[in-house]
């Protein structure tokens, strides 16, 4: 059966997104031009701009599924919190968050290491609001100290997932590019670190 114009365009769009994701992860968002992506695909710049008028549009299309996954995770946790059970505990939420980050694969590398890319996410995808909702859920309180602890814990998780994926790629580990999953020991260590940040007693000040 012959492909329709719509299906052909969708295939081309997916190829462009895959190429952009690869090049952004390898060279950085700022270090990759639209011409680089077009040359990588063997297409003209005009053809690329037909599908994506700007590099910012490419990044937005790449991160949209990640944002949708994060929203589903937060909404599920909020719904559970409103039930009689009182919601999931910190450890369960942390484990789910790690899975969300693992599913984001190479896109996480771009988001976490590129100030320009991060600014686009904040401006276009309201990333700050999304993360604030998550922080309140895991902290379980509006207390500023606990929210700061939660911010630090989530930051450690993000860096742990990203560095684990990057180290496997650099070492040439089999399947590293296709599977960004942490080893079981890595995951358990990240969970333990996050819980320690959240729950370690504050040091007593000596006057």
Coordinates of N, CA and C in Angstrom, one line a residue:
X1 N 0.8 -1.2 0.0 CA 0.0 0.0 0.0 C 0.9 1.2 0.0
X2 N 0.6 2.2 -0.9 CA 1.4 3.4 -1.0 C 1.1 4.3 0.2
X3 N 2.2 4.9 0.7 CA 2.1 5.8 1.8 C 1.3 7.1 1.4
X4 N 0.5 7.6 2.3 CA -0.1 8.9 2.1 C 0.9 10.0 2.3
X5 N 0.6 11.2 1.9 CA 1.5 12.4 2.1 C 1.6 12.6 3.6
X6 N 0.6 12.4 4.4 CA 0.6 12.6 5.8 C 1.5 11.6 6.5
X7 N 1.4 10.3 6.1 CA 2.3 9.3 6.8 C 3.7 9.5 6.4
X8 N 4.0 9.9 5.1 CA 5.4 10.2 4.7 C 6.0 11.3 5.5
X9 N 5.2 12.4 5.7 CA 5.6 13.6 6.5 C 5.9 13.2 7.9
X10 N 5.1 12.3 8.5 CA 5.3 11.9 9.9 C 6.6 11.1 10.0
X11 N 6.8 10.2 9.0 CA 8.1 9.4 9.0 C 9.3 10.3 9.0
X12 N 9.2 11.3 8.1 CA 10.3 12.3 8.0 C 10.5 13.1 9.3
X13 N 9.4 13.4 9.9 CA 9.4 14.2 11.1 C 10.1 13.4 12.2
X14 N 9.8 12.1 12.3 CA 10.4 11.2 13.3 C 11.9 11.1 13.0
X15 N 12.3 10.9 11.8 CA 13.7 10.8 11.4 C 14.4 12.1 11.9
X16 N 13.8 13.2 11.6 CA 14.5 14.5 12.0 C 14.6 14.6 13.5
X17 N 13.6 14.2 14.3 CA 13.7 14.3 15.7 C 14.7 13.3 16.3
X18 N 14.8 12.1 15.7 CA 15.8 11.2 16.1 C 17.2 11.7 15.9
X19 N 17.4 12.3 14.7 CA 18.7 12.9 14.3 C 19.1 14.0 15.3
X20 N 18.1 14.9 15.5 CA 18.3 16.0 16.4 C 18.7 15.6 17.8
X21 N 18.0 14.6 18.3 CA 18.2 14.1 19.6 C 19.6 13.5 19.7
X22 N 20.1 12.8 18.7 CA 21.4 12.2 18.7 C 22.5 13.3 18.7
X23 N 22.3 14.3 17.8 CA 23.3 15.4 17.7 C 23.3 16.3 18.9
X24 N 22.2 16.6 19.4 CA 22.1 17.4 20.6 C 22.9 16.8 21.8
X25 N 22.7 15.4 21.9 CA 23.3 14.7 23.0 C 24.9 14.6 22.8
X26 N 25.3 14.5 21.5 CA 26.7 14.4 21.2 C 27.4 15.7 21.2
X27 N 26.8 16.7 20.6 CA 27.5 18.0 20.4 C 26.9 19.1 21.3
X28 N 25.8 18.9 22.0 CA 25.2 19.9 22.7 C 24.1 20.7 21.8
X29 N 23.2 21.2 22.5 CA 22.1 22.0 21.8 C 22.7 23.2 21.1
X30 N 23.5 24.0 21.8 CA 24.1 25.2 21.3 C 25.1 24.8 20.2
X31 N 25.8 23.7 20.3 CA 26.8 23.3 19.3 C 26.3 22.6 18.1
X32 N 25.0 22.5 17.9 CA 24.4 21.8 16.8 C 23.5 22.8 16.0
X33 N 23.8 22.9 14.7 CA 23.0 23.9 13.9 C 22.0 23.1 13.1
X34 N 21.0 23.8 12.5 CA 20.0 23.2 11.7 C 20.7 22.6 10.4
X35 N 21.8 23.2 10.0 CA 22.5 22.7 8.8 C 23.1 21.4 9.2
X36 N 23.7 21.3 10.4 CA 24.3 20.0 10.9 C 23.2 18.9 10.8
X37 N 22.0 19.2 11.3 CA 21.0 18.2 11.3 C 20.6 17.8 9.9
X38 N 20.5 18.8 9.0 CA 20.1 18.5 7.6 C 21.2 17.6 6.9
X39 N 22.5 17.9 7.2 CA 23.5 17.2 6.6 C 23.6 15.7 7.1
X40 N 23.3 15.6 8.4 CA 23.3 14.3 9.0 C 22.2 13.4 8.4
X41 N 21.1 14.0 8.0 CA 20.0 13.3 7.4 C 20.1 13.2 5.8
X42 N 21.0 13.9 5.3 CA 21.2 13.9 3.8 C 20.0 14.7 3.1
X43 N 19.5 15.7 3.8 CA 18.4 16.5 3.2 C 18.9 17.9 3.1
X44 N 18.1 18.7 2.3 CA 18.4 20.1 2.2 C 17.9 20.9 3.5
X45 N 18.6 22.0 3.7 CA 18.1 22.8 4.9 C 16.7 23.3 4.7
X46 N 16.3 23.6 3.4 CA 14.9 24.0 3.1 C 13.9 22.9 3.5
X47 N 14.3 21.7 3.2 CA 13.4 20.5 3.6 C 13.2 20.4 5.1
X48 N 14.3 20.6 5.8 CA 14.3 20.6 7.2 C 13.4 21.7 7.8
X49 N 13.6 22.9 7.3 CA 12.9 24.1 7.8 C 11.4 23.9 7.4
X50 N 11.0 23.1 6.5 CA 9.6 22.9 6.1 C 8.9 22.2 7.3
X51 N 9.6 21.3 7.9 CA 9.0 20.5 9.0 C 9.2 21.2 10.4
X52 N 10.4 21.9 10.5 CA 10.6 22.6 11.8 C 11.2 24.0 11.5
X53 N 10.5 25.0 11.6 CA 10.9 26.4 11.2 C 12.1 26.9 12.0
X54 N 12.4 26.3 13.2 CA 13.5 26.8 14.0 C 14.0 25.7 14.9
X55 N 15.3 25.8 15.4 CA 15.8 24.8 16.2 C 15.1 24.7 17.5
X56 N 14.5 25.8 18.0 CA 13.7 25.8 19.2 C 12.5 24.9 19.1
X57 N 11.9 24.9 17.9 CA 10.8 24.0 17.6 C 11.1 22.5 17.7
X58 N 12.3 22.2 17.2 CA 12.8 20.8 17.3 C 13.0 20.4 18.8
X59 N 13.6 21.3 19.6 CA 13.7 21.0 21.0 C 12.4 20.8 21.7
X60 N 11.5 21.7 21.4 CA 10.2 21.6 22.0 C 9.4 20.3 21.7
X61 N 9.6 19.9 20.4 CA 9.0 18.6 20.0 C 9.6 17.4 20.7
X62 N 10.9 17.5 20.9 CA 11.6 16.4 21.6 C 11.2 16.3 23.1
X63 N 11.1 17.4 23.7 CA 10.8 17.4 25.2 C 9.3 17.2 25.5
X64 N 8.4 17.5 24.5 CA 7.0 17.4 24.8 C 6.6 16.0 25.4
X65 N 7.1 14.9 24.8 CA 6.7 13.6 25.5 C 7.2 13.5 26.9
X66 N 8.4 14.0 27.2 CA 8.9 14.0 28.5 C 8.1 14.8 29.5
X67 N 7.6 15.9 29.0 CA 6.8 16.8 29.9 C 5.4 16.1 30.1
X68 N 4.9 15.4 29.1 CA 3.6 14.7 29.2 C 3.8 13.6 30.2
X69 N 4.9 12.8 30.2 CA 5.1 11.7 31.1 C 5.2 12.3 32.5
X70 N 6.0 13.4 32.7 CA 6.1 14.0 34.0 C 4.7 14.4 34.6
X71 N 3.9 15.0 33.7 CA 2.6 15.5 34.1 C 1.7 14.3 34.6
X72 N 1.8 13.2 33.8 CA 1.0 12.0 34.2 C 1.5 11.5 35.6
X73 N 2.8 11.5 35.8 CA 3.3 11.0 37.0 C 2.8 11.9 38.2
X74 N 2.9 13.2 38.0 CA 2.5 14.1 39.1 C 1.0 14.0 39.3
X75 N 0.2 13.9 38.3 CA -1.2 13.9 38.4 C -1.7 12.6 39.1
X76 N -1.0 11.5 38.8 CA -1.3 10.2 39.4 C -1.0 10.3 40.9
X77 N 0.2 10.9 41.3 CA 0.5 11.0 42.7 C -0.4 12.0 43.4
X78 N -0.8 13.1 42.8 CA -1.8 14.0 43.4 C -3.1 13.3 43.6
X79 N -3.6 12.5 42.7 CA -4.8 11.8 42.9 C -4.7 10.8 44.0
X80 N -3.6 10.1 44.1 CA -3.4 9.2 45.2 C -3.4 9.9 46.5
X81 N -2.8 11.1 46.5 CA -2.7 11.9 47.8 C -4.1 12.3 48.3
X82 N -5.0 12.5 47.3 CA -6.4 12.9 47.7 C -7.3 11.7 48.1
X83 N -6.8 10.5 48.0 CA -7.5 9.3 48.4 C -7.4 9.1 49.9
X84 N -8.2 8.2 50.4 CA -8.1 8.0 51.9 C -6.8 7.4 52.3
X85 N -6.1 6.7 51.4 CA -4.8 6.1 51.8 C -3.8 7.1 52.1
X86 N -4.0 8.4 51.7 CA -3.0 9.4 51.9 C -1.9 9.6 50.9
X87 N -1.9 8.7 49.9 CA -0.9 8.9 48.8 C 0.3 8.0 49.0
X88 N 1.2 8.0 48.0 CA 2.4 7.2 48.1 C 3.4 7.8 49.0
X89 N 4.3 6.9 49.5 CA 5.3 7.4 50.4 C 6.5 8.0 49.6
X90 N 7.4 8.6 50.3 CA 8.6 9.3 49.6 C 9.3 8.3 48.7
X91 N 9.6 7.1 49.2 CA 10.4 6.2 48.5 C 9.8 5.7 47.2
X92 N 8.5 5.5 47.2 CA 7.7 5.1 46.0 C 7.8 6.2 45.0
X93 N 7.6 7.4 45.4 CA 7.6 8.6 44.5 C 9.0 8.8 43.9
X94 N 10.0 8.6 44.7 CA 11.4 8.7 44.2 C 11.7 7.6 43.1
X95 N 11.2 6.4 43.4 CA 11.5 5.3 42.4 C 10.7 5.6 41.1
X96 N 9.5 6.1 41.2 CA 8.8 6.5 40.0 C 9.4 7.6 39.2
X97 N 10.0 8.6 40.0 CA 10.6 9.7 39.3 C 11.9 9.2 38.6
X98 N 12.6 8.3 39.2 CA 13.8 7.7 38.5 C 13.4 7.1 37.2
X99 N 12.3 6.3 37.2 CA 11.8 5.7 36.0 C 11.4 6.7 34.9
X100 N 10.8 7.8 35.3 CA 10.5 8.9 34.4 C 11.7 9.4 33.7
X101 N 12.8 9.7 34.5 CA 14.0 10.2 34.0 C 14.7 9.2 33.1
X102 N 14.7 7.9 33.5 CA 15.3 6.9 32.6 C 14.6 6.8 31.2
X103 N 13.3 7.0 31.3 CA 12.5 6.9 30.0 C 12.8 8.1 29.1
X104 N 13.3 9.2 29.7 CA 13.6 10.4 28.8 C 14.9 10.2 28.1
X105 N 15.8 9.3 28.4 CA 17.0 8.9 27.7 C 17.9 10.1 27.4
X106 N 18.2 10.2 26.1 CA 19.2 11.3 25.7 C 18.6 12.7 25.9
X107 N 17.3 12.8 25.8 CA 16.7 14.1 26.0 C 17.1 14.7 27.3
X108 N 17.2 13.9 28.3 CA 17.6 14.4 29.7 C 19.0 15.0 29.6
X109 N 19.9 14.5 28.9 CA 21.2 15.1 28.8 C 21.2 16.5 28.3
X110 N 20.4 16.7 27.3 CA 20.3 18.0 26.7 C 19.7 19.0 27.7
X111 N 18.6 18.6 28.4 CA 17.9 19.4 29.3 C 18.8 19.8 30.5
X112 N 19.5 18.8 31.0 CA 20.3 19.0 32.2 C 21.6 19.8 32.0
X113 N 22.1 19.8 30.9 CA 23.5 20.3 30.7 C 23.5 21.6 29.8
X114 N 22.4 22.0 29.2 CA 22.4 23.1 28.3 C 21.6 24.3 28.9
X115 N 22.2 25.4 29.3 CA 21.4 26.5 29.9 C 20.4 27.0 28.8
X116 N 20.8 27.1 27.6 CA 19.9 27.6 26.5 C 18.7 26.7 26.4
X117 N 18.9 25.4 26.4 CA 17.8 24.5 26.3 C 16.9 24.5 27.5
X118 N 17.5 24.7 28.7 CA 16.8 24.7 29.9 C 15.9 26.0 29.9
X119 N 16.4 27.1 29.4 CA 15.6 28.3 29.3 C 14.4 28.2 28.4
X120 N 14.6 27.5 27.3 CA 13.5 27.2 26.4 C 12.4 26.4 27.1
X121 N 12.8 25.4 27.9 CA 11.9 24.6 28.6 C 11.1 25.4 29.7
X122 N 11.8 26.3 30.4 CA 11.2 27.1 31.4 C 10.2 28.1 30.7
X123 N 10.6 28.7 29.6 CA 9.7 29.6 28.9 C 8.5 29.0 28.2
X124 N 8.8 27.9 27.5 CA 7.7 27.3 26.7 C 6.9 26.2 27.3
X125 N 7.5 25.5 28.3 CA 6.9 24.3 28.8 C 6.6 24.5 30.3
X126 N 6.8 25.7 30.9 CA 6.5 25.9 32.3 C 7.2 24.9 33.2
X127 N 8.4 24.6 32.9 CA 9.2 23.6 33.7 C 9.2 23.9 35.2
X128 N 9.4 25.1 35.5 CA 9.5 25.5 36.9 C 8.2 25.1 37.7
X129 N 7.0 25.3 37.1 CA 5.8 25.0 37.8 C 5.7 23.5 37.9
X130 N 6.1 22.7 36.9 CA 6.0 21.3 36.9 C 6.9 20.7 38.1
X131 N 8.1 21.2 38.1 CA 9.0 20.7 39.2 C 8.5 21.1 40.6
X132 N 8.0 22.3 40.7 CA 7.5 22.8 42.0 C 6.3 21.9 42.5
X133 N 5.5 21.4 41.6 CA 4.4 20.5 42.0 C 5.0 19.2 42.5
X134 N 6.0 18.7 41.8 CA 6.7 17.5 42.2 C 7.4 17.6 43.6
X135 N 8.0 18.8 43.8 CA 8.7 19.0 45.0 C 7.7 19.0 46.2
X136 N 6.6 19.7 46.0 CA 5.6 19.7 47.1 C 5.0 18.3 47.4
X137 N 4.9 17.5 46.3 CA 4.3 16.2 46.5 C 5.3 15.3 47.4
X138 N 6.6 15.3 47.0 CA 7.5 14.5 47.7 C 7.8 15.1 49.1
X139 N 7.9 16.4 49.2 CA 8.2 17.0 50.5 C 7.0 16.7 51.5
X140 N 5.8 16.8 50.9 CA 4.6 16.6 51.7 C 4.3 17.8 52.6
X141 N 4.9 18.9 52.4 CA 4.7 20.1 53.2 C 5.1 21.3 52.4
X142 N 4.7 22.5 53.0 CA 5.1 23.8 52.4 C 6.3 24.4 53.1
X143 N 6.9 23.6 54.1 CA 8.0 24.1 54.9 C 9.2 24.4 53.9
X144 N 9.8 25.6 54.0 CA 10.8 26.0 53.0 C 12.1 25.1 53.2
X145 N 12.4 24.7 54.4 CA 13.6 23.8 54.6 C 13.4 22.4 53.9
X146 N 12.2 21.9 54.1 CA 11.9 20.6 53.5 C 11.8 20.7 52.0
X147 N 11.3 21.8 51.4 CA 11.3 22.0 50.0 C 12.7 22.1 49.4
X148 N 13.6 22.8 50.1 CA 14.9 22.9 49.7 C 15.6 21.5 49.7
X149 N 15.3 20.7 50.7 CA 15.9 19.3 50.8 C 15.4 18.5 49.6
X150 N 14.1 18.7 49.3 CA 13.5 18.0 48.1 C 14.2 18.4 46.8
X151 N 14.4 19.7 46.7 CA 15.0 20.2 45.5 C 16.4 19.6 45.3
X152 N 17.2 19.5 46.4 CA 18.5 18.9 46.4 C 18.4 17.4 46.0
X153 N 17.5 16.7 46.6 CA 17.3 15.3 46.4 C 17.0 15.0 44.9
X154 N 16.1 15.8 44.4 CA 15.7 15.6 43.0 C 16.8 15.9 42.0
X155 N 17.6 17.0 42.4 CA 18.8 17.3 41.6 C 19.8 16.2 41.6
X156 N 20.0 15.6 42.8 CA 21.0 14.4 42.8 C 20.5 13.3 42.0
X157 N 19.2 13.0 42.0 CA 18.6 12.0 41.1 C 18.8 12.3 39.7
X158 N 18.5 13.5 39.3 CA 18.7 13.9 37.8 C 20.1 13.7 37.4
X159 N 21.1 14.1 38.2 CA 22.5 14.0 37.8 C 22.9 12.6 37.9
X160 N 22.4 11.8 38.8 CA 22.8 10.4 38.9 C 22.3 9.6 37.7
X161 N 21.1 9.8 37.2 CA 20.6 9.1 36.1 C 21.3 9.5 34.8
X162 N 21.6 10.8 34.7 CA 22.2 11.4 33.5 C 23.7 10.9 33.4
X163 N 24.4 10.9 34.5 CA 25.8 10.5 34.5 C 26.0 9.0 34.3
X164 N 25.0 8.2 34.9 CA 25.0 6.8 34.7 C 24.9 6.4 33.2
X165 N 23.9 7.1 32.5 CA 23.7 6.9 31.1 C 24.9 7.3 30.3
X166 N 25.5 8.5 30.6 CA 26.7 9.0 29.9 C 27.9 8.1 30.1
X167 N 28.1 7.6 31.3 CA 29.2 6.7 31.5 C 29.1 5.4 30.7
X168 N 27.9 4.9 30.6 CA 27.7 3.7 29.8 C 28.0 3.9 28.3
X169 N 27.6 5.1 27.8 CA 27.9 5.4 26.4 C 29.3 5.6 26.2
X170 N 30.0 6.3 27.1 CA 31.5 6.5 26.9 C 32.3 5.2 27.0
X171 N 31.8 4.3 27.8 CA 32.5 3.0 27.9 C 32.1 2.0 26.8
X172 N 31.1 2.4 26.0 CA 30.7 1.5 24.9 C 29.9 0.3 25.4
X173 N 29.3 0.4 26.5 CA 28.5 -0.7 27.1 C 27.4 -1.1 26.1
X174 N 27.2 -2.4 25.9 CA 26.2 -2.9 25.0 C 24.9 -2.4 25.3
X175 N 24.2 -1.8 24.3 CA 22.8 -1.4 24.5 C 22.7 -0.1 25.2
X176 N 23.8 0.6 25.5 CA 23.8 1.9 26.2 C 22.9 2.9 25.5
X177 N 23.1 3.0 24.2 CA 22.3 4.1 23.5 C 20.8 3.8 23.5
X178 N 20.5 2.5 23.4 CA 19.1 2.1 23.3 C 18.4 2.1 24.7
X179 N 19.1 1.7 25.7 CA 18.5 1.5 27.0 C 19.3 2.4 28.1
X180 N 18.6 3.4 28.5 CA 19.3 4.3 29.5 C 19.0 3.8 31.0
X181 N 18.6 2.6 31.2 CA 18.3 2.1 32.5 C 19.5 2.0 33.4
X182 N 19.3 2.4 34.6 CA 20.4 2.2 35.6 C 20.5 0.7 36.0
X183 N 21.7 0.3 36.4 CA 21.8 -1.0 37.0 C 21.1 -1.0 38.4
X184 N 20.7 -2.1 38.8 CA 19.9 -2.2 40.1 C 20.6 -1.5 41.2
X185 N 22.0 -1.8 41.3 CA 22.7 -1.2 42.4 C 22.8 0.3 42.3
X186 N 22.9 0.8 41.1 CA 22.9 2.3 40.9 C 21.5 2.9 41.3
X187 N 20.5 2.2 41.0 CA 19.1 2.7 41.3 C 19.0 2.8 42.8
X188 N 19.3 1.7 43.5 CA 19.2 1.6 44.9 C 20.0 2.6 45.7
X189 N 21.2 2.9 45.1 CA 22.1 3.9 45.7 C 21.4 5.3 45.6
X190 N 20.9 5.6 44.4 CA 20.2 6.9 44.2 C 19.0 7.1 45.1
X191 N 18.2 6.0 45.3 CA 17.1 6.1 46.2 C 17.6 6.4 47.6
X192 N 18.7 5.7 48.0 CA 19.2 5.9 49.4 C 19.7 7.3 49.6
X193 N 20.4 7.8 48.6 CA 20.9 9.2 48.7 C 19.8 10.2 48.8
X194 N 18.8 10.0 48.0 CA 17.6 11.0 48.0 C 16.9 10.9 49.3
X195 N 16.7 9.7 49.9 CA 16.0 9.6 51.2 C 16.9 10.2 52.3
X196 N 18.2 10.0 52.2 CA 19.1 10.6 53.2 C 19.0 12.1 53.2
X197 N 19.0 12.7 52.0 CA 18.9 14.2 51.9 C 17.6 14.6 52.5
X198 N 16.5 13.9 52.2 CA 15.2 14.3 52.7 C 15.1 14.2 54.2
X199 N 15.7 13.2 54.8 CA 15.4 12.8 56.2 C 16.5 12.9 57.2
X200 N 17.7 13.2 56.8 CA 18.8 13.4 57.7 C 18.6 14.5 58.7
X201 N 18.7 14.3 60.0 CA 18.4 15.4 60.9 C 19.3 16.6 60.7
X202 N 18.8 17.8 60.9 CA 19.7 19.0 60.8 C 20.7 19.0 61.9
X203 N 22.0 19.4 61.6 CA 23.0 19.5 62.6 C 22.7 20.5 63.7
X204 N 23.0 20.2 64.9 CA 22.8 21.1 66.0 C 23.9 22.2 66.1
X205 N 23.5 23.4 66.1 CA 24.4 24.5 66.1 C 24.9 24.7 67.5
X206 N 26.2 24.9 67.6 CA 26.9 25.2 68.9 C 27.1 26.7 69.0
X207 N 26.5 27.3 70.0 CA 26.6 28.7 70.2 C 27.9 29.1 70.9

